[in-house]
Amino acid sequence: MLPPERNAIAPPEARGLGRDEVRMLVAADRLTHTVFRELPQQLHAGDLVVVNNSSTLAAAVDGVLDGTPITLHLSTWLNASVDTEASASGPPDTFGGCDGLWVVEVRTRERTPYAGDLYAGNEIRLPDGATATLREPWLPGARRLWIAELSADPTWLLATHGYPITYSYVPQRWSPSYYTTVFGRIPGSAEMPSAARPFTQGLVLDLVTSGVAIAPITLHTGVSSPEAGEPPSPERFAVPATTARLVNDTRAAGGRIIAVGTTVTRALETTADHNGVVHPARGWTEVVLGQQRPARVVDGIITGWHAPGASHLDLLVAVAGEARVHEAYAIALDTGYLWHEFGDSALLFGPRRA
């Protein structure tokens, strides 16, 4: 269990810090404690930082289920068929005006897991007469996420009644501006791609003028907090042709590929062949990375600190190796690093490219 004092209960701005002043642990051949704004000093000219340009929806809406107040999390829209085969390059289907079926999660108003039974046909009453009717579980063998049919336009529903998804370790509700990243351009993520939260415009400029290139992918995140043993959900992604070319050229020139977050890592590794060559693609990804499926293209990952048992930890192992991840987490616990989306950061390198 994570000690409660390791939870970041508010944004660093509320603690008097800039976004790029959070702590950062660098795990390479040795461990280094620094702050995030020193990231350019940890990278080399010729490295490529790949970022996620998905922006965060106000994806939580209050409702009532069987007379009990609940909060409904809208995770992923399913107005298009779920085709897990990567297809031609281009942006993933963008959120806006979509209706019909969604992947949703029911939570309590206290933002804890819903303890009641859920079954097909459950109708959740939402604001202004809208409803969400549960149809079937989304993932085989799990009942946390459901496919639901919405009666109202989700664009209107979230714009009018939505607010950012949060969990019980953040007691205060913060405005949507605290759940943005400097790279967010394409709406679609249920939760903030939080590894990029510490980046600022000034830091991006420092990286570029240091000879470090930046390239985007898009991956629209679903909700986190999976059940024990629950695999990562399929997610919409796109790796543009320009980014694929930059990744391959950087590797050919001896530079390193630094992924900002698990979302970027998943997108790149979805399109990488067995030789680590990245191809432009878009669609849905079901790739699950871990010790049995290590990273083929990503040399280092910038990440926040994930709770014990999270599937994200397997992905970190896929990049940096089990020993390095274990050592970094043990040191972070011993030295007071803060966890979750408003917490501190890590830069974990793979053993061969540190």
mmCIF file of C-alpha atoms in Angstrom:
data_model
loop_
_atom_site.group_PDB
_atom_site.id
_atom_site.type_symbol
_atom_site.label_atom_id
_atom_site.label_comp_id
_atom_site.label_asym_id
_atom_site.label_seq_id
_atom_site.Cartn_x
_atom_site.Cartn_y
_atom_site.Cartn_z
ATOM 1 C CA MET A 1 0.000 0.000 0.000
ATOM 2 C CA LEU A 2 1.136 3.543 -0.746
ATOM 3 C CA PRO A 3 1.491 5.622 2.451
ATOM 4 C CA PRO A 4 -1.159 8.387 2.438
ATOM 5 C CA GLU A 5 1.477 11.090 2.864
ATOM 6 C CA ARG A 6 2.895 10.146 -0.550
ATOM 7 C CA ASN A 7 -0.315 11.208 -2.318
ATOM 8 C CA ALA A 8 -0.117 14.606 -4.022
ATOM 9 C CA ILE A 9 -3.439 16.001 -2.821
ATOM 10 C CA ALA A 10 -3.249 19.272 -4.793
ATOM 11 C CA PRO A 11 -1.416 20.720 -7.808
ATOM 12 C CA PRO A 12 2.150 21.903 -7.181
ATOM 13 C CA GLU A 13 0.941 25.454 -7.880
ATOM 14 C CA ALA A 14 -1.042 25.219 -4.632
ATOM 15 C CA ARG A 15 2.234 24.390 -2.867
ATOM 16 C CA GLY A 16 3.916 27.500 -4.272
ATOM 17 C CA LEU A 17 5.769 25.668 -7.055
ATOM 18 C CA GLY A 18 5.806 26.135 -10.798
ATOM 19 C CA ARG A 19 4.764 23.164 -12.899
ATOM 20 C CA ASP A 20 8.380 22.515 -13.841
ATOM 21 C CA GLU A 21 9.635 22.797 -10.253
ATOM 22 C CA VAL A 22 8.422 19.360 -9.149
ATOM 23 C CA ARG A 23 11.112 16.882 -8.166
ATOM 24 C CA MET A 24 12.485 14.452 -10.743
ATOM 25 C CA LEU A 25 14.373 11.233 -10.109
ATOM 26 C CA VAL A 26 16.642 10.218 -12.996
ATOM 27 C CA ALA A 27 17.368 6.498 -13.102
ATOM 28 C CA ALA A 28 20.240 5.634 -15.439
ATOM 29 C CA ASP A 29 23.553 3.986 -14.546
ATOM 30 C CA ARG A 30 23.153 5.877 -11.284
ATOM 31 C CA LEU A 31 20.272 7.651 -9.564
ATOM 32 C CA THR A 32 20.118 11.459 -9.650
ATOM 33 C CA HIS A 33 17.752 13.730 -7.746
ATOM 34 C CA THR A 34 16.918 16.949 -9.551
ATOM 35 C CA VAL A 35 13.952 19.131 -10.543
ATOM 36 C CA PHE A 36 11.974 18.847 -13.743
ATOM 37 C CA ARG A 37 13.158 22.120 -15.237
ATOM 38 C CA GLU A 38 16.653 20.589 -15.383
ATOM 39 C CA LEU A 39 15.451 18.045 -17.938
ATOM 40 C CA PRO A 40 17.557 19.546 -20.787
ATOM 41 C CA GLN A 41 20.702 18.770 -18.770
ATOM 42 C CA GLN A 42 19.683 15.095 -18.605
ATOM 43 C CA LEU A 43 19.295 14.690 -22.378
ATOM 44 C CA HIS A 44 21.692 14.942 -25.318
ATOM 45 C CA ALA A 45 21.600 16.965 -28.510
ATOM 46 C CA GLY A 46 20.155 14.586 -31.085
ATOM 47 C CA ASP A 47 17.677 12.940 -28.704
ATOM 48 C CA LEU A 48 13.969 12.985 -29.621
ATOM 49 C CA VAL A 49 11.225 13.635 -27.057
ATOM 50 C CA VAL A 50 7.859 12.258 -28.190
ATOM 51 C CA VAL A 51 4.755 13.825 -26.633
ATOM 52 C CA ASN A 52 1.009 13.162 -26.588
ATOM 53 C CA ASN A 53 -1.082 15.989 -28.070
ATOM 54 C CA SER A 54 -4.401 14.647 -26.753
ATOM 55 C CA SER A 55 -6.189 17.095 -24.456
ATOM 56 C CA THR A 56 -8.418 16.265 -21.516
ATOM 57 C CA LEU A 57 -12.211 16.185 -21.538
ATOM 58 C CA ALA A 58 -14.337 17.203 -18.569
ATOM 59 C CA ALA A 59 -15.386 13.556 -18.518
ATOM 60 C CA ALA A 60 -17.095 13.165 -15.113
ATOM 61 C CA VAL A 61 -20.848 13.781 -14.763
ATOM 62 C CA ASP A 62 -22.998 13.350 -11.655
ATOM 63 C CA GLY A 63 -25.979 11.032 -11.870
ATOM 64 C CA VAL A 64 -28.327 8.758 -9.938
ATOM 65 C CA LEU A 65 -28.448 4.945 -10.128
ATOM 66 C CA ASP A 66 -31.235 3.060 -8.316
ATOM 67 C CA GLY A 67 -31.798 6.098 -6.101
ATOM 68 C CA THR A 68 -28.117 6.369 -5.160
ATOM 69 C CA PRO A 69 -26.086 9.447 -6.163
ATOM 70 C CA ILE A 70 -23.124 8.373 -8.303
ATOM 71 C CA THR A 71 -20.534 9.885 -10.616
ATOM 72 C CA LEU A 72 -20.281 8.573 -14.169
ATOM 73 C CA HIS A 73 -16.902 8.622 -15.898
ATOM 74 C CA LEU A 74 -17.059 8.736 -19.692
ATOM 75 C CA SER A 75 -13.966 6.862 -20.804
ATOM 76 C CA THR A 76 -14.040 6.166 -24.544
ATOM 77 C CA TRP A 77 -16.566 6.793 -27.310
ATOM 78 C CA LEU A 78 -17.560 3.910 -29.561
ATOM 79 C CA ASN A 79 -19.482 5.626 -32.346
ATOM 80 C CA ALA A 80 -17.028 4.033 -34.790
ATOM 81 C CA SER A 81 -16.325 0.310 -34.926
ATOM 82 C CA VAL A 82 -13.532 -0.936 -32.697
ATOM 83 C CA ASP A 83 -10.933 -1.943 -35.266
ATOM 84 C CA THR A 84 -7.712 -2.888 -33.515
ATOM 85 C CA GLU A 85 -5.760 -3.163 -36.758
ATOM 86 C CA ALA A 86 -3.478 -0.172 -37.281
ATOM 87 C CA SER A 87 -4.467 1.699 -40.429
ATOM 88 C CA ALA A 88 -3.300 4.650 -42.493
ATOM 89 C CA SER A 89 -1.580 7.600 -40.868
ATOM 90 C CA GLY A 90 -3.700 10.476 -39.635
ATOM 91 C CA PRO A 91 -5.422 11.723 -36.492
ATOM 92 C CA PRO A 92 -7.667 9.308 -34.625
ATOM 93 C CA ASP A 93 -11.391 9.924 -34.744
ATOM 94 C CA THR A 94 -11.822 13.186 -32.861
ATOM 95 C CA PHE A 95 -14.308 13.830 -30.101
ATOM 96 C CA GLY A 96 -17.117 16.192 -31.042
ATOM 97 C CA GLY A 97 -20.768 15.646 -31.734
ATOM 98 C CA CYS A 98 -20.421 11.890 -31.234
ATOM 99 C CA ASP A 99 -23.236 9.963 -29.629
ATOM 100 C CA GLY A 100 -24.374 6.400 -29.199
ATOM 101 C CA LEU A 101 -22.207 3.956 -27.291
ATOM 102 C CA TRP A 102 -19.546 4.853 -24.739
ATOM 103 C CA VAL A 103 -17.296 2.975 -22.347
ATOM 104 C CA VAL A 104 -18.174 4.253 -18.863
ATOM 105 C CA GLU A 105 -17.233 3.704 -15.239
ATOM 106 C CA VAL A 106 -19.601 4.129 -12.290
ATOM 107 C CA ARG A 107 -18.052 5.652 -9.155
ATOM 108 C CA THR A 108 -19.446 6.966 -5.885
ATOM 109 C CA ARG A 109 -19.817 10.697 -5.294
ATOM 110 C CA GLU A 110 -16.852 10.308 -2.954
ATOM 111 C CA ARG A 111 -14.865 9.155 -6.030
ATOM 112 C CA THR A 112 -14.340 5.635 -4.721
ATOM 113 C CA PRO A 113 -15.255 2.370 -6.499
ATOM 114 C CA TYR A 114 -18.987 1.676 -6.744
ATOM 115 C CA ALA A 115 -19.812 -1.287 -4.515
ATOM 116 C CA GLY A 116 -23.276 -2.113 -5.860
ATOM 117 C CA ASP A 117 -24.128 -4.692 -8.486
ATOM 118 C CA LEU A 118 -24.206 -3.513 -12.085
ATOM 119 C CA TYR A 119 -26.132 -5.349 -14.765
ATOM 120 C CA ALA A 120 -27.296 -4.886 -18.323
ATOM 121 C CA GLY A 121 -30.307 -2.584 -18.435
ATOM 122 C CA ASN A 122 -29.281 -0.388 -15.491
ATOM 123 C CA GLU A 123 -30.395 3.158 -16.304
ATOM 124 C CA ILE A 124 -28.404 6.040 -14.862
ATOM 125 C CA ARG A 125 -30.255 9.340 -14.652
ATOM 126 C CA LEU A 126 -28.068 12.267 -15.707
ATOM 127 C CA PRO A 127 -28.700 16.049 -15.609
ATOM 128 C CA ASP A 128 -31.506 17.649 -17.660
ATOM 129 C CA GLY A 129 -33.303 14.363 -18.266
ATOM 130 C CA ALA A 130 -30.418 12.579 -19.999
ATOM 131 C CA THR A 131 -29.779 8.908 -19.328
ATOM 132 C CA ALA A 132 -27.029 6.319 -19.730
ATOM 133 C CA THR A 133 -28.183 2.691 -20.089
ATOM 134 C CA LEU A 134 -25.670 -0.062 -19.388
ATOM 135 C CA ARG A 135 -25.479 -2.696 -22.153
ATOM 136 C CA GLU A 136 -22.596 -5.110 -21.398
ATOM 137 C CA PRO A 137 -19.163 -5.196 -19.724
ATOM 138 C CA TRP A 138 -16.364 -3.717 -21.809
ATOM 139 C CA LEU A 139 -13.487 -6.071 -20.912
ATOM 140 C CA PRO A 140 -13.802 -9.860 -20.714
ATOM 141 C CA GLY A 141 -13.853 -11.097 -17.132
ATOM 142 C CA ALA A 142 -14.186 -7.617 -15.575
ATOM 143 C CA ARG A 143 -17.235 -5.566 -14.566
ATOM 144 C CA ARG A 144 -15.706 -2.184 -13.711
ATOM 145 C CA LEU A 145 -16.129 -0.702 -17.195
ATOM 146 C CA TRP A 146 -19.386 -0.991 -19.136
ATOM 147 C CA ILE A 147 -20.592 -0.139 -22.603
ATOM 148 C CA ALA A 148 -23.462 2.297 -22.184
ATOM 149 C CA GLU A 149 -25.864 4.029 -24.525
ATOM 150 C CA LEU A 150 -26.285 7.764 -23.919
ATOM 151 C CA SER A 151 -29.542 9.513 -24.712
ATOM 152 C CA ALA A 152 -27.973 12.988 -25.008
ATOM 153 C CA ASP A 153 -25.231 14.567 -27.107
ATOM 154 C CA PRO A 154 -22.038 13.988 -25.073
ATOM 155 C CA THR A 155 -20.483 17.207 -26.384
ATOM 156 C CA TRP A 156 -23.333 19.181 -24.822
ATOM 157 C CA LEU A 157 -23.472 16.986 -21.725
ATOM 158 C CA LEU A 158 -19.788 17.398 -20.857
ATOM 159 C CA ALA A 159 -19.633 21.071 -21.807
ATOM 160 C CA THR A 160 -22.653 21.823 -19.616
ATOM 161 C CA HIS A 161 -22.306 19.426 -16.700
ATOM 162 C CA GLY A 162 -18.895 17.774 -16.939
ATOM 163 C CA TYR A 163 -15.853 18.264 -14.750
ATOM 164 C CA PRO A 164 -12.404 16.620 -14.690
ATOM 165 C CA ILE A 165 -12.155 13.059 -13.413
ATOM 166 C CA THR A 166 -10.544 12.949 -9.986
ATOM 167 C CA TYR A 167 -10.077 10.340 -7.273
ATOM 168 C CA SER A 168 -10.451 10.357 -3.516
ATOM 169 C CA TYR A 169 -6.808 11.233 -2.799
ATOM 170 C CA VAL A 170 -7.490 14.746 -4.204
ATOM 171 C CA PRO A 171 -10.085 16.125 -1.766
ATOM 172 C CA GLN A 172 -10.655 19.490 -3.453
ATOM 173 C CA ARG A 173 -12.175 19.976 -6.906
ATOM 174 C CA TRP A 174 -9.806 21.920 -9.192
ATOM 175 C CA SER A 175 -10.719 23.776 -12.359
ATOM 176 C CA PRO A 176 -10.085 22.169 -15.782
ATOM 177 C CA SER A 177 -7.055 24.413 -16.335
ATOM 178 C CA TYR A 178 -5.129 22.307 -13.813
ATOM 179 C CA TYR A 179 -5.722 19.218 -15.973
ATOM 180 C CA THR A 180 -4.151 20.581 -19.156
ATOM 181 C CA THR A 181 -0.731 19.993 -20.658
ATOM 182 C CA VAL A 182 1.258 22.365 -22.839
ATOM 183 C CA PHE A 183 1.016 19.853 -25.702
ATOM 184 C CA GLY A 184 -2.752 19.197 -25.569
ATOM 185 C CA ARG A 185 -4.395 20.098 -28.874
ATOM 186 C CA ILE A 186 -6.874 17.343 -29.794
ATOM 187 C CA PRO A 187 -9.737 16.741 -27.291
ATOM 188 C CA GLY A 188 -10.340 13.122 -26.403
ATOM 189 C CA SER A 189 -8.651 11.905 -23.199
ATOM 190 C CA ALA A 190 -10.797 10.922 -20.241
ATOM 191 C CA GLU A 191 -7.871 11.670 -17.937
ATOM 192 C CA MET A 192 -4.922 13.988 -18.372
ATOM 193 C CA PRO A 193 -1.800 12.484 -19.993
ATOM 194 C CA SER A 194 -0.157 13.608 -16.785
ATOM 195 C CA ALA A 195 3.484 12.775 -17.527
ATOM 196 C CA ALA A 196 3.555 15.963 -19.610
ATOM 197 C CA ARG A 197 2.046 18.199 -16.943
ATOM 198 C CA PRO A 198 5.412 19.562 -15.691
ATOM 199 C CA PHE A 199 6.386 20.827 -19.148
ATOM 200 C CA THR A 200 6.134 24.593 -19.690
ATOM 201 C CA GLN A 201 6.603 26.682 -22.808
ATOM 202 C CA GLY A 202 9.935 27.889 -21.463
ATOM 203 C CA LEU A 203 11.149 24.353 -20.858
ATOM 204 C CA VAL A 204 10.118 23.304 -24.370
ATOM 205 C CA LEU A 205 12.144 26.210 -25.743
ATOM 206 C CA ASP A 206 15.140 25.175 -23.636
ATOM 207 C CA LEU A 207 14.960 21.644 -25.018
ATOM 208 C CA VAL A 208 14.756 22.762 -28.632
ATOM 209 C CA THR A 209 17.617 25.238 -28.294
ATOM 210 C CA SER A 210 19.671 22.462 -26.673
ATOM 211 C CA GLY A 211 19.338 20.367 -29.820
ATOM 212 C CA VAL A 212 16.623 18.056 -28.504
ATOM 213 C CA ALA A 213 13.786 17.550 -30.986
ATOM 214 C CA ILE A 214 10.084 17.161 -30.089
ATOM 215 C CA ALA A 215 7.462 15.218 -32.053
ATOM 216 C CA PRO A 216 3.795 14.375 -31.335
ATOM 217 C CA ILE A 217 1.617 11.304 -31.335
ATOM 218 C CA THR A 218 -2.035 11.151 -30.293
ATOM 219 C CA LEU A 219 -3.415 8.645 -27.824
ATOM 220 C CA HIS A 220 -6.749 9.308 -26.150
ATOM 221 C CA THR A 221 -6.523 7.861 -22.643
ATOM 222 C CA GLY A 222 -9.353 6.006 -20.994
ATOM 223 C CA VAL A 223 -9.957 5.963 -17.251
ATOM 224 C CA SER A 224 -7.297 4.527 -14.954
ATOM 225 C CA SER A 225 -7.745 2.743 -11.578
ATOM 226 C CA PRO A 226 -8.118 -0.752 -13.082
ATOM 227 C CA GLU A 227 -9.160 -3.777 -11.060
ATOM 228 C CA ALA A 228 -6.406 -6.153 -9.999
ATOM 229 C CA GLY A 229 -5.390 -8.233 -12.981
ATOM 230 C CA GLU A 230 -7.432 -6.152 -15.415
ATOM 231 C CA PRO A 231 -5.577 -5.557 -18.687
ATOM 232 C CA PRO A 232 -5.194 -2.059 -20.162
ATOM 233 C CA SER A 233 -8.207 -1.061 -22.242
ATOM 234 C CA PRO A 234 -8.031 -0.596 -26.010
ATOM 235 C CA GLU A 235 -7.350 3.075 -26.777
ATOM 236 C CA ARG A 236 -7.516 5.260 -29.888
ATOM 237 C CA PHE A 237 -4.138 6.377 -31.212
ATOM 238 C CA ALA A 238 -2.334 7.864 -34.199
ATOM 239 C CA VAL A 239 1.363 7.967 -35.074
ATOM 240 C CA PRO A 240 1.819 10.515 -37.904
ATOM 241 C CA ALA A 241 4.204 9.849 -40.768
ATOM 242 C CA THR A 242 6.393 12.814 -39.767
ATOM 243 C CA THR A 243 6.816 11.466 -36.243
ATOM 244 C CA ALA A 244 7.558 7.931 -37.472
ATOM 245 C CA ARG A 245 10.232 9.344 -39.778
ATOM 246 C CA LEU A 246 11.795 11.426 -36.995
ATOM 247 C CA VAL A 247 11.894 8.427 -34.661
ATOM 248 C CA ASN A 248 13.576 6.220 -37.244
ATOM 249 C CA ASP A 249 16.040 8.919 -38.308
ATOM 250 C CA THR A 250 16.949 9.645 -34.674
ATOM 251 C CA ARG A 251 17.647 5.994 -33.967
ATOM 252 C CA ALA A 252 19.699 5.644 -37.142
ATOM 253 C CA ALA A 253 21.821 8.633 -36.068
ATOM 254 C CA GLY A 254 22.423 7.205 -32.591
ATOM 255 C CA GLY A 255 19.992 9.451 -30.718
ATOM 256 C CA ARG A 256 17.617 8.255 -28.018
ATOM 257 C CA ILE A 257 13.829 8.121 -28.104
ATOM 258 C CA ILE A 258 12.351 9.581 -24.908
ATOM 259 C CA ALA A 259 8.629 8.934 -24.478
ATOM 260 C CA VAL A 260 6.627 11.355 -22.341
ATOM 261 C CA GLY A 261 4.396 8.943 -20.512
ATOM 262 C CA THR A 262 2.977 5.477 -20.855
ATOM 263 C CA THR A 263 0.550 6.719 -23.521
ATOM 264 C CA VAL A 264 3.349 7.712 -25.882
ATOM 265 C CA THR A 265 5.207 4.474 -25.212
ATOM 266 C CA ARG A 266 2.123 2.397 -25.992
ATOM 267 C CA ALA A 267 1.460 4.259 -29.244
ATOM 268 C CA LEU A 268 5.047 3.996 -30.516
ATOM 269 C CA GLU A 269 5.439 0.366 -29.555
ATOM 270 C CA THR A 270 2.128 -0.488 -31.225
ATOM 271 C CA THR A 271 3.521 0.535 -34.613
ATOM 272 C CA ALA A 272 7.131 -0.644 -34.141
ATOM 273 C CA ASP A 273 8.170 -3.797 -35.956
ATOM 274 C CA HIS A 274 10.539 -6.431 -34.524
ATOM 275 C CA ASN A 275 13.539 -4.328 -35.581
ATOM 276 C CA GLY A 276 12.297 -1.230 -33.777
ATOM 277 C CA VAL A 277 11.266 0.570 -36.962
ATOM 278 C CA VAL A 278 8.189 2.743 -36.375
ATOM 279 C CA HIS A 279 5.512 2.926 -39.052
ATOM 280 C CA PRO A 280 2.771 5.555 -39.400
ATOM 281 C CA ALA A 281 -0.583 4.161 -38.285
ATOM 282 C CA ARG A 282 -3.876 5.021 -36.653
ATOM 283 C CA GLY A 283 -6.692 3.027 -35.089
ATOM 284 C CA TRP A 284 -7.046 1.190 -31.782
ATOM 285 C CA THR A 285 -4.231 -0.345 -29.777
ATOM 286 C CA GLU A 286 -4.502 -3.406 -27.546
ATOM 287 C CA VAL A 287 -0.740 -3.785 -27.071
ATOM 288 C CA VAL A 288 0.197 -4.775 -23.517
ATOM 289 C CA LEU A 289 3.847 -4.110 -22.672
ATOM 290 C CA GLY A 290 5.779 -5.772 -19.883
ATOM 291 C CA GLN A 291 8.660 -8.056 -19.066
ATOM 292 C CA GLN A 292 7.480 -10.536 -21.709
ATOM 293 C CA ARG A 293 7.007 -7.791 -24.315
ATOM 294 C CA PRO A 294 9.836 -5.272 -23.795
ATOM 295 C CA ALA A 295 10.103 -1.960 -25.593
ATOM 296 C CA ARG A 296 11.649 -2.106 -29.053
ATOM 297 C CA VAL A 297 11.976 1.595 -29.819
ATOM 298 C CA VAL A 298 11.648 3.654 -26.607
ATOM 299 C CA ASP A 299 14.976 4.220 -24.803
ATOM 300 C CA GLY A 300 13.701 6.272 -21.886
ATOM 301 C CA ILE A 301 10.399 7.325 -20.360
ATOM 302 C CA ILE A 302 9.323 10.444 -18.490
ATOM 303 C CA THR A 303 6.594 9.428 -16.076
ATOM 304 C CA GLY A 304 4.780 10.210 -12.896
ATOM 305 C CA TRP A 305 4.689 7.765 -10.003
ATOM 306 C CA HIS A 306 2.063 5.032 -10.286
ATOM 307 C CA ALA A 307 0.239 3.294 -7.464
ATOM 308 C CA PRO A 308 1.188 -0.295 -6.523
ATOM 309 C CA GLY A 309 -0.589 -2.807 -8.743
ATOM 310 C CA ALA A 310 -1.171 -0.393 -11.619
ATOM 311 C CA SER A 311 -0.704 -1.878 -15.088
ATOM 312 C CA HIS A 312 1.472 1.151 -15.894
ATOM 313 C CA LEU A 313 4.245 -0.406 -13.814
ATOM 314 C CA ASP A 314 4.530 -3.304 -16.253
ATOM 315 C CA LEU A 315 5.017 -0.794 -19.056
ATOM 316 C CA LEU A 316 7.799 0.950 -17.121
ATOM 317 C CA VAL A 317 9.489 -2.432 -16.712
ATOM 318 C CA ALA A 318 9.204 -2.942 -20.477
ATOM 319 C CA VAL A 319 11.306 0.208 -20.977
ATOM 320 C CA ALA A 320 13.711 0.333 -18.034
ATOM 321 C CA GLY A 321 13.856 -3.223 -16.731
ATOM 322 C CA GLU A 322 12.492 -4.648 -13.483
ATOM 323 C CA ALA A 323 15.604 -4.005 -11.386
ATOM 324 C CA ARG A 324 15.838 -0.330 -12.339
ATOM 325 C CA VAL A 325 12.120 0.324 -11.794
ATOM 326 C CA HIS A 326 12.198 -1.444 -8.420
ATOM 327 C CA GLU A 327 15.248 0.545 -7.297
ATOM 328 C CA ALA A 328 13.745 3.871 -8.435
ATOM 329 C CA TYR A 329 10.454 3.241 -6.634
ATOM 330 C CA ALA A 330 12.187 2.174 -3.426
ATOM 331 C CA ILE A 331 14.332 5.323 -3.406
ATOM 332 C CA ALA A 332 11.324 7.528 -4.260
ATOM 333 C CA LEU A 333 9.398 6.125 -1.293
ATOM 334 C CA ASP A 334 12.356 6.598 1.044
ATOM 335 C CA THR A 335 13.038 10.185 -0.042
ATOM 336 C CA GLY A 336 9.531 11.666 -0.047
ATOM 337 C CA TYR A 337 8.523 11.840 -3.699
ATOM 338 C CA LEU A 338 4.827 12.524 -4.326
ATOM 339 C CA TRP A 339 2.566 10.255 -6.367
ATOM 340 C CA HIS A 340 -0.209 10.650 -8.965
ATOM 341 C CA GLU A 341 -1.096 13.349 -11.491
ATOM 342 C CA PHE A 342 -0.128 16.313 -9.294
ATOM 343 C CA GLY A 343 3.004 14.654 -7.943
ATOM 344 C CA ASP A 344 6.666 14.403 -8.858
ATOM 345 C CA SER A 345 8.329 12.893 -11.923
ATOM 346 C CA ALA A 346 10.859 10.302 -12.999
ATOM 347 C CA LEU A 347 13.070 9.854 -16.034
ATOM 348 C CA LEU A 348 13.804 6.147 -16.432
ATOM 349 C CA PHE A 349 16.313 4.971 -19.028
ATOM 350 C CA GLY A 350 16.591 1.520 -20.471
ATOM 351 C CA PRO A 351 19.733 -0.323 -19.336
ATOM 352 C CA ARG A 352 21.454 -0.159 -22.733
ATOM 353 C CA ARG A 353 20.736 3.490 -23.602
ATOM 354 C CA ALA A 354 21.329 5.322 -20.327
#
